[in-house]
PDB file of C-alpha atoms in Angstrom:
ATOM      1  CA  MET A   1     -27.497 -88.110  25.379  1.00 56.00           C
ATOM      2  CA  ALA A   2     -27.216 -84.430  26.271  1.00 63.00           C
ATOM      3  CA  VAL A   3     -24.940 -82.306  24.121  1.00 66.00           C
ATOM      4  CA  GLN A   4     -22.661 -80.057  26.049  1.00 67.00           C
ATOM      5  CA  GLU A   5     -21.741 -76.718  24.552  1.00 66.00           C
ATOM      6  CA  SER A   6     -18.555 -74.980  25.533  1.00 66.00           C
ATOM      7  CA  ARG A   7     -18.137 -71.246  25.118  1.00 66.00           C
ATOM      8  CA  ALA A   8     -15.075 -69.117  25.618  1.00 66.00           C
ATOM      9  CA  LEU A   9     -16.526 -66.059  27.277  1.00 69.00           C
ATOM     10  CA  PRO A  10     -14.461 -62.908  27.705  1.00 70.00           C
ATOM     11  CA  PRO A  11     -13.469 -61.975  31.213  1.00 78.00           C
ATOM     12  CA  GLN A  12     -15.991 -59.927  33.133  1.00 82.00           C
ATOM     13  CA  TYR A  13     -13.801 -56.828  33.152  1.00 78.00           C
ATOM     14  CA  VAL A  14     -13.737 -56.933  29.320  1.00 79.00           C
ATOM     15  CA  GLU A  15     -17.520 -57.077  29.195  1.00 81.00           C
ATOM     16  CA  ASP A  16     -17.669 -54.183  31.651  1.00 83.00           C
ATOM     17  CA  LEU A  17     -15.285 -52.159  29.513  1.00 82.00           C
ATOM     18  CA  GLN A  18     -17.294 -52.888  26.368  1.00 83.00           C
ATOM     19  CA  LYS A  19     -20.544 -51.979  28.067  1.00 86.00           C
ATOM     20  CA  ASP A  20     -19.106 -48.731  29.415  1.00 86.00           C
ATOM     21  CA  LEU A  21     -17.704 -47.959  25.981  1.00 83.00           C
ATOM     22  CA  GLY A  22     -21.084 -48.525  24.351  1.00 87.00           C
ATOM     23  CA  THR A  23     -22.818 -46.309  26.877  1.00 89.00           C
ATOM     24  CA  GLN A  24     -20.377 -43.463  26.327  1.00 87.00           C
ATOM     25  CA  LEU A  25     -20.523 -43.819  22.550  1.00 85.00           C
ATOM     26  CA  THR A  26     -24.342 -43.769  22.549  1.00 88.00           C
ATOM     27  CA  ALA A  27     -24.413 -40.657  24.718  1.00 88.00           C
ATOM     28  CA  LEU A  28     -21.751 -38.920  22.661  1.00 85.00           C
ATOM     29  CA  THR A  29     -23.428 -39.516  19.311  1.00 85.00           C
ATOM     30  CA  ALA A  30     -26.944 -38.766  20.530  1.00 88.00           C
ATOM     31  CA  SER A  31     -26.612 -35.126  19.491  1.00 86.00           C
ATOM     32  CA  PRO A  32     -25.082 -33.859  16.233  1.00 87.00           C
ATOM     33  CA  LEU A  33     -21.681 -32.253  16.400  1.00 85.00           C
ATOM     34  CA  ASP A  34     -21.843 -28.426  16.293  1.00 88.00           C
ATOM     35  CA  THR A  35     -19.503 -27.755  13.381  1.00 88.00           C
ATOM     36  CA  SER A  36     -20.223 -24.015  13.393  1.00 90.00           C
ATOM     37  CA  ARG A  37     -17.623 -23.549  16.108  1.00 87.00           C
ATOM     38  CA  PHE A  38     -14.824 -24.488  13.746  1.00 87.00           C
ATOM     39  CA  ALA A  39     -16.229 -23.288  10.457  1.00 90.00           C
ATOM     40  CA  PRO A  40     -13.717 -21.293   8.347  1.00 90.00           C
ATOM     41  CA  THR A  41     -13.693 -17.569   9.137  1.00 91.00           C
ATOM     42  CA  VAL A  42     -12.048 -14.848   7.041  1.00 93.00           C
ATOM     43  CA  ALA A  43     -10.522 -11.878   8.853  1.00 94.00           C
ATOM     44  CA  GLY A  44     -11.930  -8.520   7.800  1.00 94.00           C
ATOM     45  CA  GLN A  45      -9.874  -5.849   6.088  1.00 93.00           C
ATOM     46  CA  ASP A  46      -7.601  -3.815   8.311  1.00 94.00           C
ATOM     47  CA  GLN A  47      -8.243  -0.055   8.581  1.00 95.00           C
ATOM     48  CA  ALA A  48      -5.034   0.589   6.634  1.00 96.00           C
ATOM     49  CA  GLN A  49      -6.359  -1.529   3.763  1.00 95.00           C
ATOM     50  CA  GLN A  50      -9.615   0.398   3.832  1.00 95.00           C
ATOM     51  CA  ASP A  51      -7.689   3.681   3.795  1.00 95.00           C
ATOM     52  CA  ALA A  52      -5.667   2.436   0.828  1.00 95.00           C
ATOM     53  CA  TYR A  53      -8.861   1.580  -1.043  1.00 95.00           C
ATOM     54  CA  THR A  54     -10.391   4.962  -0.211  1.00 95.00           C
ATOM     55  CA  MET A  55      -7.297   6.802  -1.389  1.00 94.00           C
ATOM     56  CA  ALA A  56      -6.995   4.710  -4.537  1.00 94.00           C
ATOM     57  CA  THR A  57     -10.603   5.383  -5.520  1.00 94.00           C
ATOM     58  CA  THR A  58     -10.689   9.081  -4.557  1.00 94.00           C
ATOM     59  CA  GLN A  59     -10.518  11.519  -7.447  1.00 92.00           C
ATOM     60  CA  GLY A  60      -7.311  13.515  -7.314  1.00 91.00           C
ATOM     61  CA  GLN A  61      -5.505  11.070  -5.035  1.00 90.00           C
ATOM     62  CA  GLY A  62      -5.544   7.666  -6.668  1.00 90.00           C
ATOM     63  CA  ILE A  63      -7.741   8.157  -9.719  1.00 91.00           C
ATOM     64  CA  GLY A  64      -6.832  11.172 -11.842  1.00 92.00           C
ATOM     65  CA  ALA A  65      -4.118  12.469  -9.510  1.00 93.00           C
ATOM     66  CA  PHE A  66      -2.306  13.730 -12.609  1.00 93.00           C
ATOM     67  CA  SER A  67      -5.292  15.637 -13.994  1.00 94.00           C
ATOM     68  CA  PRO A  68      -4.773  19.126 -12.479  1.00 94.00           C
ATOM     69  CA  TYR A  69      -1.132  19.176 -13.550  1.00 94.00           C
ATOM     70  CA  ILE A  70      -1.946  18.183 -17.108  1.00 94.00           C
ATOM     71  CA  THR A  71      -4.603  20.917 -17.195  1.00 94.00           C
ATOM     72  CA  GLN A  72      -2.125  23.483 -15.893  1.00 94.00           C
ATOM     73  CA  ALA A  73       0.495  22.328 -18.390  1.00 95.00           C
ATOM     74  CA  GLY A  74      -2.024  22.946 -21.165  1.00 93.00           C
ATOM     75  CA  ALA A  75      -2.354  26.559 -20.024  1.00 93.00           C
ATOM     76  CA  TYR A  76       1.386  27.037 -20.610  1.00 93.00           C
ATOM     77  CA  SER A  77       1.306  25.726 -24.188  1.00 91.00           C
ATOM     78  CA  GLY A  78       0.043  27.205 -27.427  1.00 90.00           C
ATOM     79  CA  PRO A  79       0.437  30.719 -28.845  1.00 89.00           C
ATOM     80  CA  THR A  80      -0.690  32.469 -25.643  1.00 91.00           C
ATOM     81  CA  GLY A  81       1.124  30.274 -23.138  1.00 92.00           C
ATOM     82  CA  TYR A  82       3.914  32.830 -22.662  1.00 91.00           C
ATOM     83  CA  GLN A  83       1.606  35.629 -21.522  1.00 91.00           C
ATOM     84  CA  SER A  84       1.544  34.557 -17.896  1.00 90.00           C
ATOM     85  CA  PHE A  85       5.322  34.969 -17.725  1.00 93.00           C
ATOM     86  CA  ILE A  86       5.801  38.428 -19.193  1.00 91.00           C
ATOM     87  CA  SER A  87       7.528  40.596 -16.626  1.00 91.00           C
ATOM     88  CA  PRO A  88       5.199  43.203 -15.113  1.00 88.00           C
ATOM     89  CA  TYR A  89       8.132  45.623 -15.322  1.00 90.00           C
ATOM     90  CA  GLN A  90       8.848  45.038 -18.994  1.00 91.00           C
ATOM     91  CA  GLN A  91       6.866  48.039 -20.232  1.00 91.00           C
ATOM     92  CA  ASP A  92       8.504  50.260 -17.629  1.00 93.00           C
ATOM     93  CA  VAL A  93      11.916  49.136 -18.835  1.00 92.00           C
ATOM     94  CA  ILE A  94      10.927  49.787 -22.467  1.00 93.00           C
ATOM     95  CA  ASP A  95       9.524  53.236 -21.658  1.00 93.00           C
ATOM     96  CA  ALA A  96      12.608  54.250 -19.685  1.00 94.00           C
ATOM     97  CA  THR A  97      14.947  52.988 -22.404  1.00 94.00           C
ATOM     98  CA  LEU A  98      13.068  54.798 -25.169  1.00 93.00           C
ATOM     99  CA  THR A  99      12.904  57.996 -23.114  1.00 93.00           C
ATOM    100  CA  GLU A 100      16.669  57.914 -22.734  1.00 93.00           C
ATOM    101  CA  TYR A 101      17.026  57.213 -26.425  1.00 92.00           C
ATOM    102  CA  ASP A 102      14.779  60.172 -27.305  1.00 91.00           C
ATOM    103  CA  THR A 103      16.895  62.409 -25.102  1.00 90.00           C
ATOM    104  CA  GLN A 104      20.060  61.322 -26.875  1.00 88.00           C
ATOM    105  CA  ALA A 105      18.376  61.718 -30.255  1.00 87.00           C
ATOM    106  CA  ALA A 106      17.292  65.265 -29.378  1.00 84.00           C
ATOM    107  CA  GLN A 107      20.866  66.093 -28.486  1.00 84.00           C
ATOM    108  CA  GLY A 108      21.916  64.873 -31.927  1.00 82.00           C
ATOM    109  CA  LEU A 109      19.441  67.235 -33.606  1.00 78.00           C
ATOM    110  CA  GLN A 110      20.731  70.092 -31.522  1.00 78.00           C
ATOM    111  CA  GLY A 111      24.236  69.284 -32.674  1.00 77.00           C
ATOM    112  CA  ILE A 112      23.116  69.554 -36.297  1.00 72.00           C
ATOM    113  CA  ALA A 113      21.599  72.998 -35.541  1.00 73.00           C
ATOM    114  CA  ASP A 114      24.748  74.127 -33.772  1.00 71.00           C
ATOM    115  CA  ARG A 115      26.980  73.112 -36.674  1.00 73.00           C
ATOM    116  CA  ALA A 116      24.636  74.787 -39.138  1.00 67.00           C
ATOM    117  CA  ALA A 117      24.747  78.007 -37.141  1.00 68.00           C
ATOM    118  CA  MET A 118      28.520  77.960 -37.040  1.00 67.00           C
ATOM    119  CA  SER A 119      28.709  77.513 -40.803  1.00 64.00           C
ATOM    120  CA  GLY A 120      26.093  80.200 -41.477  1.00 60.00           C
ATOM    121  CA  ASN A 121      23.584  77.712 -42.879  1.00 62.00           C
ATOM    122  CA  LEU A 122      21.110  77.747 -39.960  1.00 60.00           C
ATOM    123  CA  GLY A 123      17.649  77.264 -41.362  1.00 59.00           C
ATOM    124  CA  GLY A 124      18.995  76.532 -44.798  1.00 60.00           C
ATOM    125  CA  GLY A 125      18.224  73.660 -47.096  1.00 64.00           C
ATOM    126  CA  ARG A 126      21.365  71.746 -46.225  1.00 69.00           C
ATOM    127  CA  GLU A 127      20.440  71.808 -42.543  1.00 66.00           C
ATOM    128  CA  GLY A 128      16.944  70.595 -43.407  1.00 71.00           C
ATOM    129  CA  VAL A 129      18.286  67.643 -45.349  1.00 74.00           C
ATOM    130  CA  MET A 130      20.656  66.703 -42.542  1.00 79.00           C
ATOM    131  CA  ARG A 131      17.922  66.950 -39.958  1.00 76.00           C
ATOM    132  CA  ALA A 132      15.587  64.759 -42.071  1.00 83.00           C
ATOM    133  CA  GLN A 133      18.242  62.110 -42.625  1.00 84.00           C
ATOM    134  CA  TYR A 134      19.144  62.088 -38.958  1.00 80.00           C
ATOM    135  CA  GLN A 135      15.489  61.824 -37.894  1.00 84.00           C
ATOM    136  CA  ASN A 136      14.804  58.942 -40.273  1.00 89.00           C
ATOM    137  CA  LYS A 137      17.804  57.025 -39.011  1.00 90.00           C
ATOM    138  CA  SER A 138      16.941  57.849 -35.408  1.00 89.00           C
ATOM    139  CA  ASP A 139      13.368  56.671 -35.843  1.00 89.00           C
ATOM    140  CA  LEU A 140      14.572  53.426 -37.411  1.00 93.00           C
ATOM    141  CA  ASN A 141      17.025  52.830 -34.599  1.00 91.00           C
ATOM    142  CA  ARG A 142      14.307  53.612 -32.071  1.00 91.00           C
ATOM    143  CA  ALA A 143      11.965  51.088 -33.675  1.00 94.00           C
ATOM    144  CA  LEU A 144      14.726  48.450 -33.734  1.00 94.00           C
ATOM    145  CA  LEU A 145      15.506  49.130 -30.081  1.00 93.00           C
ATOM    146  CA  GLN A 146      11.853  48.812 -29.104  1.00 93.00           C
ATOM    147  CA  SER A 147      11.321  45.618 -31.092  1.00 94.00           C
ATOM    148  CA  GLY A 148      14.493  44.149 -29.616  1.00 94.00           C
ATOM    149  CA  LEU A 149      13.271  44.816 -26.122  1.00 94.00           C
ATOM    150  CA  LEU A 150       9.875  43.290 -26.931  1.00 93.00           C
ATOM    151  CA  GLN A 151      11.519  40.262 -28.552  1.00 94.00           C
ATOM    152  CA  GLN A 152      13.773  39.802 -25.544  1.00 93.00           C
ATOM    153  CA  GLY A 153      10.774  39.882 -23.210  1.00 94.00           C
ATOM    154  CA  PHE A 154       8.840  37.432 -25.409  1.00 93.00           C
ATOM    155  CA  THR A 155      11.788  35.032 -25.616  1.00 94.00           C
ATOM    156  CA  GLN A 156      12.277  35.069 -21.866  1.00 94.00           C
ATOM    157  CA  ALA A 157       8.552  34.587 -21.189  1.00 95.00           C
ATOM    158  CA  ASN A 158       8.377  31.741 -23.703  1.00 94.00           C
ATOM    159  CA  GLN A 159      11.335  30.004 -22.074  1.00 95.00           C
ATOM    160  CA  LEU A 160       9.694  30.317 -18.657  1.00 95.00           C
ATOM    161  CA  ALA A 161       6.435  28.940 -20.079  1.00 95.00           C
ATOM    162  CA  ASN A 162       8.289  25.937 -21.533  1.00 95.00           C
ATOM    163  CA  GLN A 163      10.005  25.406 -18.203  1.00 96.00           C
ATOM    164  CA  ALA A 164       6.695  25.553 -16.333  1.00 96.00           C
ATOM    165  CA  PHE A 165       5.149  23.189 -18.892  1.00 96.00           C
ATOM    166  CA  GLY A 166       7.887  20.641 -18.194  1.00 96.00           C
ATOM    167  CA  GLN A 167       7.479  21.074 -14.437  1.00 96.00           C
ATOM    168  CA  GLN A 168       3.765  20.386 -14.657  1.00 95.00           C
ATOM    169  CA  GLN A 169       4.418  17.292 -16.753  1.00 95.00           C
ATOM    170  CA  ALA A 170       6.929  16.068 -14.178  1.00 96.00           C
ATOM    171  CA  LEU A 171       4.412  16.662 -11.402  1.00 95.00           C
ATOM    172  CA  ALA A 172       1.771  14.783 -13.400  1.00 95.00           C
ATOM    173  CA  GLN A 173       4.053  11.744 -13.200  1.00 94.00           C
ATOM    174  CA  GLN A 174       5.518  12.238  -9.745  1.00 95.00           C
ATOM    175  CA  VAL A 175       2.365  13.011  -7.775  1.00 95.00           C
ATOM    176  CA  PRO A 176       0.530   9.782  -8.800  1.00 94.00           C
ATOM    177  CA  GLN A 177       3.690   7.839  -7.974  1.00 94.00           C
ATOM    178  CA  LEU A 178       3.797   9.362  -4.483  1.00 95.00           C
ATOM    179  CA  TYR A 179       0.124   8.628  -3.956  1.00 95.00           C
ATOM    180  CA  GLY A 180       0.734   5.115  -5.267  1.00 94.00           C
ATOM    181  CA  ALA A 181       3.583   4.636  -2.795  1.00 95.00           C
ATOM    182  CA  ASP A 182       1.323   5.676   0.075  1.00 95.00           C
ATOM    183  CA  ILE A 183      -1.421   3.389  -1.167  1.00 95.00           C
ATOM    184  CA  GLY A 184       1.022   0.503  -1.470  1.00 95.00           C
ATOM    185  CA  THR A 185       2.390   1.115   2.034  1.00 96.00           C
ATOM    186  CA  LEU A 186      -1.089   1.202   3.537  1.00 96.00           C
ATOM    187  CA  ARG A 187      -2.101  -1.917   1.628  1.00 95.00           C
ATOM    188  CA  SER A 188       1.026  -3.794   2.722  1.00 95.00           C
ATOM    189  CA  ALA A 189       0.710  -2.773   6.365  1.00 95.00           C
ATOM    190  CA  GLY A 190      -2.980  -3.646   6.346  1.00 95.00           C
ATOM    191  CA  ALA A 191      -2.304  -7.020   4.764  1.00 95.00           C
ATOM    192  CA  GLY A 192       0.167  -7.803   7.540  1.00 95.00           C
ATOM    193  CA  GLN A 193      -2.391  -6.935  10.200  1.00 95.00           C
ATOM    194  CA  GLN A 194      -5.095  -8.882   8.383  1.00 95.00           C
ATOM    195  CA  GLY A 195      -2.766 -11.875   8.163  1.00 95.00           C
ATOM    196  CA  GLN A 196      -2.149 -11.709  11.901  1.00 95.00           C
ATOM    197  CA  ALA A 197      -5.883 -11.499  12.570  1.00 95.00           C
ATOM    198  CA  GLN A 198      -6.448 -14.446  10.220  1.00 94.00           C
ATOM    199  CA  ALA A 199      -3.801 -16.469  12.054  1.00 95.00           C
ATOM    200  CA  VAL A 200      -5.585 -15.793  15.342  1.00 95.00           C
ATOM    201  CA  LEU A 201      -8.908 -16.884  13.836  1.00 95.00           C
ATOM    202  CA  ASP A 202      -7.332 -20.027  12.388  1.00 94.00           C
ATOM    203  CA  ALA A 203      -5.713 -20.871  15.719  1.00 94.00           C
ATOM    204  CA  GLN A 204      -9.018 -20.402  17.535  1.00 94.00           C
ATOM    205  CA  ARG A 205     -10.794 -22.486  14.910  1.00 93.00           C
ATOM    206  CA  GLU A 206      -8.221 -25.250  15.322  1.00 93.00           C
ATOM    207  CA  ALA A 207      -8.595 -25.104  19.110  1.00 93.00           C
ATOM    208  CA  ASN A 208     -12.389 -25.339  18.803  1.00 93.00           C
ATOM    209  CA  ARG A 209     -12.069 -28.254  16.404  1.00 91.00           C
ATOM    210  CA  LEU A 210      -9.730 -30.140  18.709  1.00 91.00           C
ATOM    211  CA  GLU A 211     -12.020 -29.465  21.650  1.00 91.00           C
ATOM    212  CA  ALA A 212     -15.048 -30.724  19.692  1.00 90.00           C
ATOM    213  CA  TYR A 213     -13.310 -33.910  18.540  1.00 89.00           C
ATOM    214  CA  GLU A 214     -11.533 -34.658  21.797  1.00 89.00           C
ATOM    215  CA  PRO A 215     -14.321 -36.946  23.142  1.00 89.00           C
ATOM    216  CA  TYR A 216     -14.335 -38.892  19.887  1.00 86.00           C
ATOM    217  CA  GLU A 217     -10.562 -39.197  19.979  1.00 87.00           C
ATOM    218  CA  ARG A 218     -10.715 -40.426  23.547  1.00 85.00           C
ATOM    219  CA  LEU A 219     -13.403 -43.017  22.816  1.00 85.00           C
ATOM    220  CA  GLY A 220     -11.576 -44.154  19.711  1.00 85.00           C
ATOM    221  CA  TYR A 221      -8.449 -44.713  21.716  1.00 81.00           C
ATOM    222  CA  GLN A 222     -10.469 -46.547  24.378  1.00 81.00           C
ATOM    223  CA  GLN A 223     -12.207 -48.695  21.779  1.00 84.00           C
ATOM    224  CA  SER A 224      -8.884 -49.704  20.252  1.00 84.00           C
ATOM    225  CA  GLY A 225      -7.557 -50.663  23.664  1.00 81.00           C
ATOM    226  CA  VAL A 226     -10.624 -52.720  24.599  1.00 80.00           C
ATOM    227  CA  ALA A 227     -10.586 -54.486  21.226  1.00 82.00           C
ATOM    228  CA  SER A 228      -6.934 -55.397  21.604  1.00 79.00           C
ATOM    229  CA  ILE A 229      -7.539 -56.769  25.091  1.00 76.00           C
ATOM    230  CA  ALA A 230     -10.518 -58.799  23.941  1.00 75.00           C
ATOM    231  CA  SER A 231      -8.775 -60.243  20.899  1.00 74.00           C
ATOM    232  CA  GLY A 232      -5.441 -60.739  22.496  1.00 67.00           C
ATOM    233  CA  SER A 233      -3.651 -59.054  19.596  1.00 61.00           C
ATOM    234  CA  PRO A 234      -2.022 -55.634  19.500  1.00 58.00           C
ATOM    235  CA  GLY A 235      -4.468 -52.992  18.338  1.00 56.00           C
ATOM    236  CA  GLN A 236      -3.824 -49.945  16.266  1.00 59.00           C
ATOM    237  CA  TYR A 237      -5.635 -46.664  16.551  1.00 56.00           C
ATOM    238  CA  GLN A 238      -5.918 -44.154  13.718  1.00 59.00           C
ATOM    239  CA  SER A 239      -6.779 -40.640  14.767  1.00 60.00           C
ATOM    240  CA  MET A 240      -9.832 -38.947  13.238  1.00 57.00           C
ATOM    241  CA  VAL A 241      -8.026 -35.615  13.358  1.00 57.00           C
ATOM    242  CA  THR A 242      -6.039 -35.345  10.152  1.00 57.00           C
ATOM    243  CA  PRO A 243      -5.184 -31.671   9.546  1.00 55.00           C
ATOM    244  CA  ASN A 244      -2.352 -30.027  11.402  1.00 55.00           C
ATOM    245  CA  PRO A 245      -0.664 -32.513  13.793  1.00 47.00           C
ATOM    246  CA  THR A 246      -1.347 -31.509  17.369  1.00 43.00           C
ATOM    247  CA  PRO A 247       0.122 -32.416  20.742  1.00 40.00           C
ATOM    248  CA  LEU A 248      -2.877 -34.679  21.252  1.00 40.00           C
ATOM    249  CA  GLN A 249      -2.133 -36.554  18.043  1.00 44.00           C
ATOM    250  CA  ASN A 250       1.507 -36.873  18.986  1.00 40.00           C
ATOM    251  CA  ALA A 251       0.468 -38.357  22.314  1.00 39.00           C
ATOM    252  CA  LEU A 252      -1.884 -40.748  20.540  1.00 42.00           C
ATOM    253  CA  GLY A 253       1.026 -41.935  18.439  1.00 45.00           C
ATOM    254  CA  ILE A 254       1.851 -44.405  21.191  1.00 38.00           C
ATOM    255  CA  ALA A 255      -1.516 -46.126  20.703  1.00 40.00           C
ATOM    256  CA  SER A 256      -0.086 -49.084  18.830  1.00 43.00           C
ATOM    257  CA  VAL A 257       2.538 -49.685  21.475  1.00 36.00           C
ATOM    258  CA  ALA A 258      -0.016 -49.395  24.237  1.00 37.00           C
ATOM    259  CA  GLY A 259      -2.389 -51.686  22.308  1.00 42.00           C
ATOM    260  CA  GLY A 260       0.334 -54.286  22.048  1.00 42.00           C
ATOM    261  CA  LEU A 261       0.953 -54.100  25.744  1.00 37.00           C
ATOM    262  CA  MET A 262      -2.754 -54.502  26.385  1.00 41.00           C
ATOM    263  CA  GLY A 263      -2.859 -57.546  24.104  1.00 46.00           C
ATOM    264  CA  ASN A 264       0.006 -59.141  25.943  1.00 43.00           C
ATOM    265  CA  TYR A 265      -1.729 -58.325  29.178  1.00 40.00           C
ATOM    266  CA  GLY A 266      -4.891 -60.095  27.872  1.00 46.00           C
ATOM    267  CA  ASP A 267      -2.856 -63.193  26.984  1.00 49.00           C
ATOM    268  CA  TYR A 268      -1.465 -63.169  30.452  1.00 40.00           C
ATOM    269  CA  LEU A 269      -4.913 -62.957  31.991  1.00 42.00           C
ATOM    270  CA  ARG A 270      -6.269 -65.797  29.866  1.00 48.00           C
ATOM    271  CA  GLY A 271      -3.337 -67.927  30.872  1.00 48.00           C
ATOM    272  CA  VAL A 272      -4.006 -67.184  34.507  1.00 41.00           C
ATOM    273  CA  ASN A 273      -7.663 -68.105  34.099  1.00 46.00           C
ATOM    274  CA  LYS A 274      -6.786 -71.440  32.516  1.00 47.00           C
ATOM    275  CA  THR A 275      -4.650 -72.361  35.447  1.00 43.00           C
TER     276      THR A 275
END
């Protein structure tokens, strides 16, 4: 007695879909995917960042910007630091003052002679003593006047040297700070431009990646739909693109709903075939 075998074959359109799917999948995977198109790329430094680096590493701008001011401050310190600040007119002032003093002193000696002549002692010993005493006192006063003028000039020059020393110290701090501010501004502006360039590169990389994976996404969606039709149960499709949700992924989010509709449609077709 012959044994009869009964098979439940899928509808022809399902076989056609599966065959077409296999053909597309074979063709798609025949060549390796060119991943170089969406390999990570780092944006180069902006010109402002390069300028900041150049300034920061240039002697006298970033490195050692304080050096010339410290050197100049050193010239204003020590026992000879005041010499650069002595007034060029100081000696003229001293000479003129002493000349006037000598004139007044000579008038004092003449007064002694006049009084001696009036008293009949001109050329006498008393006049000689008075003249000697007057000259000694006059010379002492002259020396005190000269030393006072010299001391005044030294004190003033020393004060100016101390003031200049402090100014150079302040510049030694301020100048590097100003250079640092410029360097920081250039670095910040350059970083902003580099970030923008990096965002453009990342966006292009993402676009290339989506373009490269789009055929795989499409076949995956098609495979899920065919499988759900063949099995008669709602299918679910999980996207291969995981980073950064895209409009394509959002559109593929309806895959499960569509798969369910396809499954119901397959049940309907099988029911029609039975009748």
